[in-house]
Coordinates of N, CA and C and ligand atoms in Angstrom, one line a residue:
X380 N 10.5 10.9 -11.2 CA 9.3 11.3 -10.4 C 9.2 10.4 -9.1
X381 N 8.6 11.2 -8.1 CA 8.9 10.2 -6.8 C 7.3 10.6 -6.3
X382 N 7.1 9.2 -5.9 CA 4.9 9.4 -5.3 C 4.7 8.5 -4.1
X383 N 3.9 8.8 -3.9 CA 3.3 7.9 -2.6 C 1.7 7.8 -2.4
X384 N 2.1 6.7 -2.7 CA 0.2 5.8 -3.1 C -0.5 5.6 -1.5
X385 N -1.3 6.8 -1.3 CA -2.1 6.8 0.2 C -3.5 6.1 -0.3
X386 N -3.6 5.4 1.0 CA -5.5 4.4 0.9 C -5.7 3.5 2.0
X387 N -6.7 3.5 2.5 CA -7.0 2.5 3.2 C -6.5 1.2 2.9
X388 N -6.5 0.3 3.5 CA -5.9 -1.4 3.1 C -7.7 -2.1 1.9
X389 N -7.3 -2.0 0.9 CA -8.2 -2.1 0.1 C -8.2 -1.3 -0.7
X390 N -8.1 -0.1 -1.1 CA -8.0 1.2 -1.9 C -7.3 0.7 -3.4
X391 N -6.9 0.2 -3.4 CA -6.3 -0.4 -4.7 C -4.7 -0.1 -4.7
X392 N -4.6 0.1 -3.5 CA -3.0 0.6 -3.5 C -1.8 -0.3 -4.5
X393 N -1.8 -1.3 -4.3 CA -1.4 -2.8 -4.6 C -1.5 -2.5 -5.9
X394 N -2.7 -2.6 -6.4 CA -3.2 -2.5 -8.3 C -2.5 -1.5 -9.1
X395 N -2.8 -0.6 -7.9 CA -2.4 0.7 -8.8 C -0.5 1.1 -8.8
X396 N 0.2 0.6 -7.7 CA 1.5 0.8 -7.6 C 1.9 -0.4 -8.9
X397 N 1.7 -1.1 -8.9 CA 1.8 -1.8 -10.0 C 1.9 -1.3 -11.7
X398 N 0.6 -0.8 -11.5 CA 0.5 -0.4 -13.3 C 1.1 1.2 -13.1
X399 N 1.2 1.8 -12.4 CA 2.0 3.4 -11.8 C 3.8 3.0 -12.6
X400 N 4.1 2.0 -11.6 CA 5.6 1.7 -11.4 C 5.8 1.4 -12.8
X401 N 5.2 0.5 -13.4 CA 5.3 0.1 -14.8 C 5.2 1.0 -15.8
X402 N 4.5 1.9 -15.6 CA 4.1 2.8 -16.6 C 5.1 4.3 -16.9
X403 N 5.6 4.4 -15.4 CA 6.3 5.5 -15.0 C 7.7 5.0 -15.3
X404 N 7.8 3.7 -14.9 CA 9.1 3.0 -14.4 C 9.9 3.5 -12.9
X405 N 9.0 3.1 -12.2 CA 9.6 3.5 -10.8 C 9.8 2.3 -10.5
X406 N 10.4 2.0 -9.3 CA 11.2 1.3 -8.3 C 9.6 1.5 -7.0
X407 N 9.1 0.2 -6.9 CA 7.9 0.2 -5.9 C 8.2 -0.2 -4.8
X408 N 8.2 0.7 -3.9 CA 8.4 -0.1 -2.3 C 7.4 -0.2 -1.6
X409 N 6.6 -1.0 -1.9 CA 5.3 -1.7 -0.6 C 5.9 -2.0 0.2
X410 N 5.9 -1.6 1.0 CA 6.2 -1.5 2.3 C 5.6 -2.9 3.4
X411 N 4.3 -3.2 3.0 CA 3.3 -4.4 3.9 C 4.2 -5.8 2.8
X412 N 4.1 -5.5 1.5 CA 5.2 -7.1 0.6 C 6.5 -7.2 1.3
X413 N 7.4 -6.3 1.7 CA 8.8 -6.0 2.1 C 8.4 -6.7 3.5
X414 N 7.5 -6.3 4.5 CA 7.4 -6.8 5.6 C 7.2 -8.6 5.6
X415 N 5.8 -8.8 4.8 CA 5.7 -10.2 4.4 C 6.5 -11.5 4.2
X416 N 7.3 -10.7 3.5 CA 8.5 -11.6 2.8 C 9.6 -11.4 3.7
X417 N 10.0 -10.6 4.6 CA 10.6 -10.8 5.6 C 10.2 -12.1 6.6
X418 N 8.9 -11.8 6.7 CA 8.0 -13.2 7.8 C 8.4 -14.5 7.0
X419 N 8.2 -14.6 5.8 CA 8.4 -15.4 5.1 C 9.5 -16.4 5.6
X420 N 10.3 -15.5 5.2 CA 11.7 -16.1 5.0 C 11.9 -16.4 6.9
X421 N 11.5 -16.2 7.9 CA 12.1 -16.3 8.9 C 12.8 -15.6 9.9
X422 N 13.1 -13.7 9.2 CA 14.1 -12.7 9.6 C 13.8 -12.5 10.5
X423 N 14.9 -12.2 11.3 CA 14.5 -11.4 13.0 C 14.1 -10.4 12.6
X424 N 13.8 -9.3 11.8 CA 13.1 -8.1 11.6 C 11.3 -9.2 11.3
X425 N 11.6 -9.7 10.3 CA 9.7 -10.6 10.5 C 9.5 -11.1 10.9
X426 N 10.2 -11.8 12.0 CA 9.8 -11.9 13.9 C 9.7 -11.1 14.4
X427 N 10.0 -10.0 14.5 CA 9.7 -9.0 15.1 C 8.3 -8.4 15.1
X428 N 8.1 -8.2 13.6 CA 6.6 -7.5 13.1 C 5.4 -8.4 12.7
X429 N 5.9 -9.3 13.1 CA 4.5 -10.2 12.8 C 3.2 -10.7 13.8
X430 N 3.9 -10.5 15.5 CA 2.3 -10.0 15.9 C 1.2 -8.9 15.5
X431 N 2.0 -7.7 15.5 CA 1.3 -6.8 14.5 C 0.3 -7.0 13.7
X432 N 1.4 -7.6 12.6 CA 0.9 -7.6 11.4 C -0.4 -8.8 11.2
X433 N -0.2 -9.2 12.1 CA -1.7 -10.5 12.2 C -2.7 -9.7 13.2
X434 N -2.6 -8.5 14.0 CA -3.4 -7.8 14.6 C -3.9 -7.1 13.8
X435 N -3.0 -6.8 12.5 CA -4.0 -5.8 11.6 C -3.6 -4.8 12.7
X436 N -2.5 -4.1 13.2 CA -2.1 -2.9 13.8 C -0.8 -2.0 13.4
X437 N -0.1 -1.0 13.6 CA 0.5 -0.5 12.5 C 2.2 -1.2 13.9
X438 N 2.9 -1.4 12.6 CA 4.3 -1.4 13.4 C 4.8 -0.6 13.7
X439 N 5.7 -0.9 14.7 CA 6.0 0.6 16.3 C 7.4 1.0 14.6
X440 N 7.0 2.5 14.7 CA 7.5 3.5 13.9 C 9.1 3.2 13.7
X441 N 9.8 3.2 15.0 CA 11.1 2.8 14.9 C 12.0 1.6 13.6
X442 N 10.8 0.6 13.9 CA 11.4 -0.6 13.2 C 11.6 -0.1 11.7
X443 N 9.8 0.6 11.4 CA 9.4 1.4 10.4 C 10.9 2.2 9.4
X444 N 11.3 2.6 10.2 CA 12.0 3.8 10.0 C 13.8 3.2 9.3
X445 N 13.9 2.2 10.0 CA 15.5 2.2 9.4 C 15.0 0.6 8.0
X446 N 13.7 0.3 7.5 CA 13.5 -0.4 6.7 C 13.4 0.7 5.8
X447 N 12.5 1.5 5.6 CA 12.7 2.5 5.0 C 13.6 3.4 4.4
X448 N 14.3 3.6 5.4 CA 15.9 4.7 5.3 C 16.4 3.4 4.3
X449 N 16.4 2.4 3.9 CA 17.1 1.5 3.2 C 16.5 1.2 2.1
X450 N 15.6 1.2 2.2 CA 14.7 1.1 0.5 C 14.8 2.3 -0.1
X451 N 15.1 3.3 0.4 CA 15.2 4.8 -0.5 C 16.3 5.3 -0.7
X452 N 16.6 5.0 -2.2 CA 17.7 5.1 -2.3 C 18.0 6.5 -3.2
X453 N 17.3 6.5 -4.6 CA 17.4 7.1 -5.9 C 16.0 8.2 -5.7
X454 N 16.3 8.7 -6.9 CA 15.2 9.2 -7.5 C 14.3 8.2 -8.8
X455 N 13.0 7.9 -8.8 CA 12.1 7.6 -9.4 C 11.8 6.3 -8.8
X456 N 10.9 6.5 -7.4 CA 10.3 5.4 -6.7 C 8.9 5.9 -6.4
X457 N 8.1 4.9 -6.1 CA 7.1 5.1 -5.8 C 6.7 4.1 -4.5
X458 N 6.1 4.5 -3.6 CA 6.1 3.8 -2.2 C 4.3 3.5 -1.7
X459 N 4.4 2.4 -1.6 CA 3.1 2.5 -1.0 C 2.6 1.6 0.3
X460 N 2.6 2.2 1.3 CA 1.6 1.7 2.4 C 2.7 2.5 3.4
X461 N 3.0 3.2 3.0 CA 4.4 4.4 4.0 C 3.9 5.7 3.3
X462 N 3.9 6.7 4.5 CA 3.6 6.8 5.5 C 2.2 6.5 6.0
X463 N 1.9 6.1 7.5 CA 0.3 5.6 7.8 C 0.6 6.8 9.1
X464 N 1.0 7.7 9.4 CA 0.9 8.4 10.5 C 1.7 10.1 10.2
X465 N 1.4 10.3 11.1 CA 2.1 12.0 11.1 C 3.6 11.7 10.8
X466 N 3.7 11.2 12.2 CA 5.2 10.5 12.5 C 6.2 10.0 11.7
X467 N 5.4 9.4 11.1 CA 6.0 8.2 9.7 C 6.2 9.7 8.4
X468 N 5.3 10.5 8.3 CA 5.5 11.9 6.9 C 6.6 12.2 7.1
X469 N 6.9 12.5 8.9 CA 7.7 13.4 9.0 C 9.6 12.5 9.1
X470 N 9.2 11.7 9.1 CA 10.6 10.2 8.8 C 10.4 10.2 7.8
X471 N 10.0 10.5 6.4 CA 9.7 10.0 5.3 C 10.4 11.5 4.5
X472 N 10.3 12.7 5.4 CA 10.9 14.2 5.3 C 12.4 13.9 5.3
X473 N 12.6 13.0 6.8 CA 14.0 13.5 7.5 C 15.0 12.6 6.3
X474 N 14.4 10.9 5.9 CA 15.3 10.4 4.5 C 15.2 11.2 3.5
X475 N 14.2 11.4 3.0 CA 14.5 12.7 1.5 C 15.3 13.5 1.6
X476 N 15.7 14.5 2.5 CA 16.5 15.5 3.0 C 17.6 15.1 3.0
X477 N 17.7 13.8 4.0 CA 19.5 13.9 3.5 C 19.9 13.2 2.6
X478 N 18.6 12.3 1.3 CA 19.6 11.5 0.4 C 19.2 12.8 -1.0
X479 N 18.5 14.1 -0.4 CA 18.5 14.8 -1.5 C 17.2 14.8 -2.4
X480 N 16.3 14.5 -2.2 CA 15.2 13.8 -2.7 C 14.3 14.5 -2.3
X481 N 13.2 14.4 -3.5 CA 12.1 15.8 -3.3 C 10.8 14.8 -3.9
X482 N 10.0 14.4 -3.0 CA 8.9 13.7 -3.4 C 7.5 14.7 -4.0
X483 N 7.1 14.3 -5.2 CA 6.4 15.0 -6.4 C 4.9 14.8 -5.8
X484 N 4.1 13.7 -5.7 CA 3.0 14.2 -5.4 C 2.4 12.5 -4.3
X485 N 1.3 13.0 -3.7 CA 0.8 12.3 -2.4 C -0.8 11.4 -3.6
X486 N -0.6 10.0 -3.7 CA -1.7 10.0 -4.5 C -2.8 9.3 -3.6
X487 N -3.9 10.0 -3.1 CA -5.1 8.9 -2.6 C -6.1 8.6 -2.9
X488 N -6.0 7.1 -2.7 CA -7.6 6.2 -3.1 C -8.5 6.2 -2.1
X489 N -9.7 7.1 -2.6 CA -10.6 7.2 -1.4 C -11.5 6.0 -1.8
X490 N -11.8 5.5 -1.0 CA -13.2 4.5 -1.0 C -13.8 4.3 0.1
X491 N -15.0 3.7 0.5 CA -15.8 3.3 1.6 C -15.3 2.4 2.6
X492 N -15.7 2.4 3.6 CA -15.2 0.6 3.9 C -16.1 -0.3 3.7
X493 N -17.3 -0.3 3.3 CA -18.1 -1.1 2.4 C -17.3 -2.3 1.1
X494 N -16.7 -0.9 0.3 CA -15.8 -1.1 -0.4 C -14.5 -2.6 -0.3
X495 N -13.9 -1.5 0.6 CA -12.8 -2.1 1.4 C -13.0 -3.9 1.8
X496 N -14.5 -3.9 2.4 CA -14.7 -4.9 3.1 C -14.9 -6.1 1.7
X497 N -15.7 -5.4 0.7 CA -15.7 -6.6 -0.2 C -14.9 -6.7 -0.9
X498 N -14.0 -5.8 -1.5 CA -12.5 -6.2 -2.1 C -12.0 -7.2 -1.5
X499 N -11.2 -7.2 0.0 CA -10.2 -7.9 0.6 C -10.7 -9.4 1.3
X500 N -12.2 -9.3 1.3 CA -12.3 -10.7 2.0 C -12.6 -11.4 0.9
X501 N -12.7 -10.9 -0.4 CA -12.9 -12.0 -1.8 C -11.0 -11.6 -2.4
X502 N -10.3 -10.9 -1.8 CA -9.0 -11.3 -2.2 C -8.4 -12.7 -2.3
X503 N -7.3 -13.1 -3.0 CA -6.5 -13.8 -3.1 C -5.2 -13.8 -3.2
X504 N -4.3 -14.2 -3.0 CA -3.0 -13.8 -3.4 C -2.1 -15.0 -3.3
X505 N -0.9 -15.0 -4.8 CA -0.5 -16.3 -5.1 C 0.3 -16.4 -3.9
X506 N 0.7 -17.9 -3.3 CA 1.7 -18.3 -2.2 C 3.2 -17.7 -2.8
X507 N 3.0 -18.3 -4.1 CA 4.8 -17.9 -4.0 C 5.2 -16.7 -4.6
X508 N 4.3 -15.9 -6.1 CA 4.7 -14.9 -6.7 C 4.1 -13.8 -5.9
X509 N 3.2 -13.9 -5.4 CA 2.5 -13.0 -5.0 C 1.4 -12.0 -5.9
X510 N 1.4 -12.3 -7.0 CA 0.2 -12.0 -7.9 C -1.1 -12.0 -7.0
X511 N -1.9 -11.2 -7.8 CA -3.2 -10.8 -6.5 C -4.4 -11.2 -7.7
X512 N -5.6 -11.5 -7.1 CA -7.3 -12.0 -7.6 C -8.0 -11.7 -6.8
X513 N -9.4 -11.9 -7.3 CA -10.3 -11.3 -6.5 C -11.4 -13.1 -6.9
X514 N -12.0 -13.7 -6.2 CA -12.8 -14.3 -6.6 C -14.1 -13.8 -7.4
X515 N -14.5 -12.8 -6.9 CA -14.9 -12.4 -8.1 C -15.0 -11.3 -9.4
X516 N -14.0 -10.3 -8.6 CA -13.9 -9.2 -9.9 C -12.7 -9.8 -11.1
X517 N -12.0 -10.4 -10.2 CA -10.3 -10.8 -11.1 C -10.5 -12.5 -10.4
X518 N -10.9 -13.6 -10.7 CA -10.9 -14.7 -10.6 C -9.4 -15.3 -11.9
X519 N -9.0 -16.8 -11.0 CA -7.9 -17.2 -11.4 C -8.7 -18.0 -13.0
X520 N -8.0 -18.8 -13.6 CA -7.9 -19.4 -14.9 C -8.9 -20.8 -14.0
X521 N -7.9 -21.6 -13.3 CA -8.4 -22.3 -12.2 C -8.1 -22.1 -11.1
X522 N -9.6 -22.6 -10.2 CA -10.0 -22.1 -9.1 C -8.4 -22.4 -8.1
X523 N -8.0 -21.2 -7.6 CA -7.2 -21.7 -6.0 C -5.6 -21.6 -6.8
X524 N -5.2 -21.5 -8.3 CA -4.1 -21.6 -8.7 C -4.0 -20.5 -9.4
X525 N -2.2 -20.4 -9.0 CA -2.0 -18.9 -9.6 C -2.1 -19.0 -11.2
X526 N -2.5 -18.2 -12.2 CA -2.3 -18.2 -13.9 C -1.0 -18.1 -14.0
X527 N -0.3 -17.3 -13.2 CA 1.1 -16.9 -13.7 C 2.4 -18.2 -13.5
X528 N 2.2 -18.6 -12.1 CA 3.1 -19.6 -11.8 C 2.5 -21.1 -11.2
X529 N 1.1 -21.3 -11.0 CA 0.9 -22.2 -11.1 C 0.9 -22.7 -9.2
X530 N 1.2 -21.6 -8.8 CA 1.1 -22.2 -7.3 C -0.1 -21.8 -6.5
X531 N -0.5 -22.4 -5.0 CA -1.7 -22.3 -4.7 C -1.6 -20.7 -4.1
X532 N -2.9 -20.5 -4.6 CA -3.7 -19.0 -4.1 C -4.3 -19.2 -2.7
X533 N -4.0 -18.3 -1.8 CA -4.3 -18.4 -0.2 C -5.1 -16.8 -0.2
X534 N -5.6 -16.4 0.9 CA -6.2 -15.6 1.8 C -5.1 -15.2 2.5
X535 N -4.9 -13.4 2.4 CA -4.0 -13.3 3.9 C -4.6 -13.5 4.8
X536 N -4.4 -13.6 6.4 CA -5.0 -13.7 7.6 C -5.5 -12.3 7.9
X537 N -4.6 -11.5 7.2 CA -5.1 -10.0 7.5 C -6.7 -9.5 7.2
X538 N -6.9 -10.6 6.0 CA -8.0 -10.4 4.7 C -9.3 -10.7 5.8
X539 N -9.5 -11.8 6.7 CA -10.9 -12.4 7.3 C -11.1 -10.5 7.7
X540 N -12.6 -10.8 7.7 CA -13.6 -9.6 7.8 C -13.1 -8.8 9.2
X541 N -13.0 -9.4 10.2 CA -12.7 -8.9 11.5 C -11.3 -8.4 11.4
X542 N -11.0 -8.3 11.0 CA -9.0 -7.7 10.9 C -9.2 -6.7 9.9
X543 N -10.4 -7.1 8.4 CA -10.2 -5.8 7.9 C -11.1 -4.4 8.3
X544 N -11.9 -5.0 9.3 CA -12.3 -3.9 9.8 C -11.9 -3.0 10.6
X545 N -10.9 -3.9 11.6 CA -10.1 -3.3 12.5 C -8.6 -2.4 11.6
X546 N -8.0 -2.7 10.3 CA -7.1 -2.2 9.7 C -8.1 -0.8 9.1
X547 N -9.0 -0.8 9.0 CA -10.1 0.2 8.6 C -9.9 1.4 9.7
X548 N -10.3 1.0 10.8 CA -10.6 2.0 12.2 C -8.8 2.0 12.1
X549 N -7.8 1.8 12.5 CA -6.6 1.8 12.2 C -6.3 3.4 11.3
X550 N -6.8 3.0 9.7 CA -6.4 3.8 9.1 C -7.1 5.4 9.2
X551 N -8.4 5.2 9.8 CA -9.2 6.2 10.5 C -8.8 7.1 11.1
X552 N -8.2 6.0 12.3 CA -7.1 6.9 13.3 C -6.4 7.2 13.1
X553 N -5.1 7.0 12.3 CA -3.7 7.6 12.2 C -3.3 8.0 10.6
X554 N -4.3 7.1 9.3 CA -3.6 7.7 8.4 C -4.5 8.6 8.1
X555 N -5.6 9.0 8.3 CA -6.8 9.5 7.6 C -6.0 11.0 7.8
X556 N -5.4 11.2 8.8 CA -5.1 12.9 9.1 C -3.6 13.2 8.4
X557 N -3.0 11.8 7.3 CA -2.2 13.0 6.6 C -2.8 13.8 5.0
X558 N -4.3 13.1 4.9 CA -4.7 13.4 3.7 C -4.7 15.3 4.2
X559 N -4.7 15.8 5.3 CA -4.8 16.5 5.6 C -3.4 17.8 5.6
X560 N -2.7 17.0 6.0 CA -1.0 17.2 6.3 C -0.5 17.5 4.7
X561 N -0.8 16.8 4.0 CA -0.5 16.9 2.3 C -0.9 17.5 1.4
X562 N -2.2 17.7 1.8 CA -2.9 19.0 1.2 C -2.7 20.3 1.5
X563 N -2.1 20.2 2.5 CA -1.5 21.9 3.0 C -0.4 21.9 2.4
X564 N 0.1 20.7 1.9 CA 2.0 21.0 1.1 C 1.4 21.0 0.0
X565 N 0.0 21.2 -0.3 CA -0.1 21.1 -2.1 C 0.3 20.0 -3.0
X566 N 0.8 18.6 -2.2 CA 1.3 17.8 -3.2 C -0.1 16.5 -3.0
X567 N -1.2 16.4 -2.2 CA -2.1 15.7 -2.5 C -3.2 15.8 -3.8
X568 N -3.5 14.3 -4.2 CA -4.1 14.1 -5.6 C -4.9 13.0 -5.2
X569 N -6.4 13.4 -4.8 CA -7.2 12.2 -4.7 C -8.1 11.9 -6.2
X570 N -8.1 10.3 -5.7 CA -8.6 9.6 -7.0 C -10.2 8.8 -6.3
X571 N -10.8 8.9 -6.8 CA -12.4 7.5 -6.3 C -11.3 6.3 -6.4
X572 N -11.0 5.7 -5.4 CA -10.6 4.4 -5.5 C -12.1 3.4 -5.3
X573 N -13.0 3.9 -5.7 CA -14.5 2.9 -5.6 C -14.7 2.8 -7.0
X574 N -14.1 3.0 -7.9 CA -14.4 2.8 -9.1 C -13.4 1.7 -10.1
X575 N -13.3 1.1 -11.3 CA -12.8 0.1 -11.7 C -11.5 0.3 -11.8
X576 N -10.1 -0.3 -12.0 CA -8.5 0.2 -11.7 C -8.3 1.1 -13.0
X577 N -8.8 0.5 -14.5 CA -8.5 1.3 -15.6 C -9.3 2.9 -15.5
X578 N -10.0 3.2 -14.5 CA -10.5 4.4 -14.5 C -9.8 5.2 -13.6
X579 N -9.6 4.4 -12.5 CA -8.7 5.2 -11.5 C -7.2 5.3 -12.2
X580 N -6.6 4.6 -12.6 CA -5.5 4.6 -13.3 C -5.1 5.7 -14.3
X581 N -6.7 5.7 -15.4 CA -6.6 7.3 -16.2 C -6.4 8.0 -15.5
X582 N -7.8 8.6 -14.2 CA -7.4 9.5 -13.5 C -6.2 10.2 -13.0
X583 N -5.6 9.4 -12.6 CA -4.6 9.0 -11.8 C -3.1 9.8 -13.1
X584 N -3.2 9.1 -14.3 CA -2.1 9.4 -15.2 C -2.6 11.0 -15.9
X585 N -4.0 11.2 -15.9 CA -4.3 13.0 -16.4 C -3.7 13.7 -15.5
X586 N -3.9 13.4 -14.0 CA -3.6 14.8 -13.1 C -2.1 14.8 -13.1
X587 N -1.3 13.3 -13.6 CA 0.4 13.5 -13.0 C 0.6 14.6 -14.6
X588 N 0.3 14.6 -15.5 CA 0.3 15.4 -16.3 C 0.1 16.5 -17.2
X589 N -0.8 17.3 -15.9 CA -0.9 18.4 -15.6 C 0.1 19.7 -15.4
Ligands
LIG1137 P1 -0.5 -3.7 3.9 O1 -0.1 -4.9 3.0 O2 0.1 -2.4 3.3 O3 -1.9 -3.6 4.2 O4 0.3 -3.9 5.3 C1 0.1 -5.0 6.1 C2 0.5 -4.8 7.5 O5 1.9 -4.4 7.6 C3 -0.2 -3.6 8.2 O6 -1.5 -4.0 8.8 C4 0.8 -3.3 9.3 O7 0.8 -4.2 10.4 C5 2.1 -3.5 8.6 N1 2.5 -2.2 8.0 C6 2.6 -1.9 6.6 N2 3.0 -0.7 6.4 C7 3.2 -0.1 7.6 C8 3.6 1.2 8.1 N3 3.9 2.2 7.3 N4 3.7 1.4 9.4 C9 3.5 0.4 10.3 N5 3.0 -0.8 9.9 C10 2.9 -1.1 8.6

């Protein structure tokens, strides 16, 4: 099975590619972690994308395009934060086509930006595994340290309120119109991403089994 987890930056994309991938056993290519960890480490591709990515603005499609052509490899992945534009569906067409590959369904988390806005500015996320919390829906064991590995829990810069509102109007503009694009291919499946992950998650696992 091959999916693509569509949502605003907040929608639970993150939560849900997670328990999806694990459950399905896909191969998850977040697309915004791949970029991250590129910054990370220093790459001239995360020099490249990292004013952007602190603008909270989408990266120029090109760069987009040959990270992608390279994470898709097989059959049974699941992708999330690709595609955010027309542009990007239709690059997301031209790799399936020639590695042969037929993507199964478009899954979206609708929510508010209300929503949005209190999820990500009470986010956390560990420095080095990258394990995610919420201060208050999903709080750590101890405050500021990961449960899993033990290292400190930070804030992305993306997360302050003014970036996620601007990644909001962002996704307004360019991704909001493939919910559109995908519903005319018949392969979109919206979910309430405003509701708790074990509910969206059922949802989410009744309709793939339809
Ligand atoms: P995310 O973690 O998915 O919210 O992504 C964080 C940031 O990475 C975004 O605000 C963009 O700057 C960049 N990014 C992630 N996915 C894409 C994409 N498909 N196209 C362009 N930029 C992206």
């Amino acid at each position: 099975m091959n999916l693509v987890l569509l949502g605003a930056p907040g929608s639970g994309k993150g939560t849900q590619g997670e328990v999806l991938s694990q459950h399905y056993n896909l191969k998850k290519i977040a697309l915004g972690d791949i970029l991250r960890e590129e910054r990370s480490e220093g790459t001239s591709l995360g020099n490249k994308v990292k004013k952007y990515m602190e603008e909270g603005v989408l990266v120029p499609d090109d760069i987009i395009k040959e990270v992608m052509g390279n994470k898709i490899q097989d059959n049974g992945f699941l992708i999330d934060g690709f595609p955010r534009n027309i542009n990007q569906a239709k690059m997301l067409e031209d790799i399936l086509a020639e590695k042969k590959l037929e993507l199964n369904a478009v899954i979206y988390l609708d929510v508010s930006e209300d929503t949005i806005v209190r999820r990500l500015t009470g986010r956390r996320i560990c420095s080095k595994c990258g394990a995610l919390y919420h201060v208050v829906n999903m709080p750590s064991k101890e405050e500021g340290k990961c449960d899993k590995c033990g290292a400190e829990l930070i804030m992305r810069k993306d997360d302050k309120e003014d970036t996620v509102r601007k990644r909001w109007e962002v996704f307004m503009g360019n991704t909001h119109a493939l919910i559109d694009y995908y519903s005319k291919k018949n392969l979109l499946m919206k979910a309430d991403g405003n509701l708790d992950k074990d509910r969206v998650f059922n949802i989410i696992r009744e309709n793939l089994s339809r």
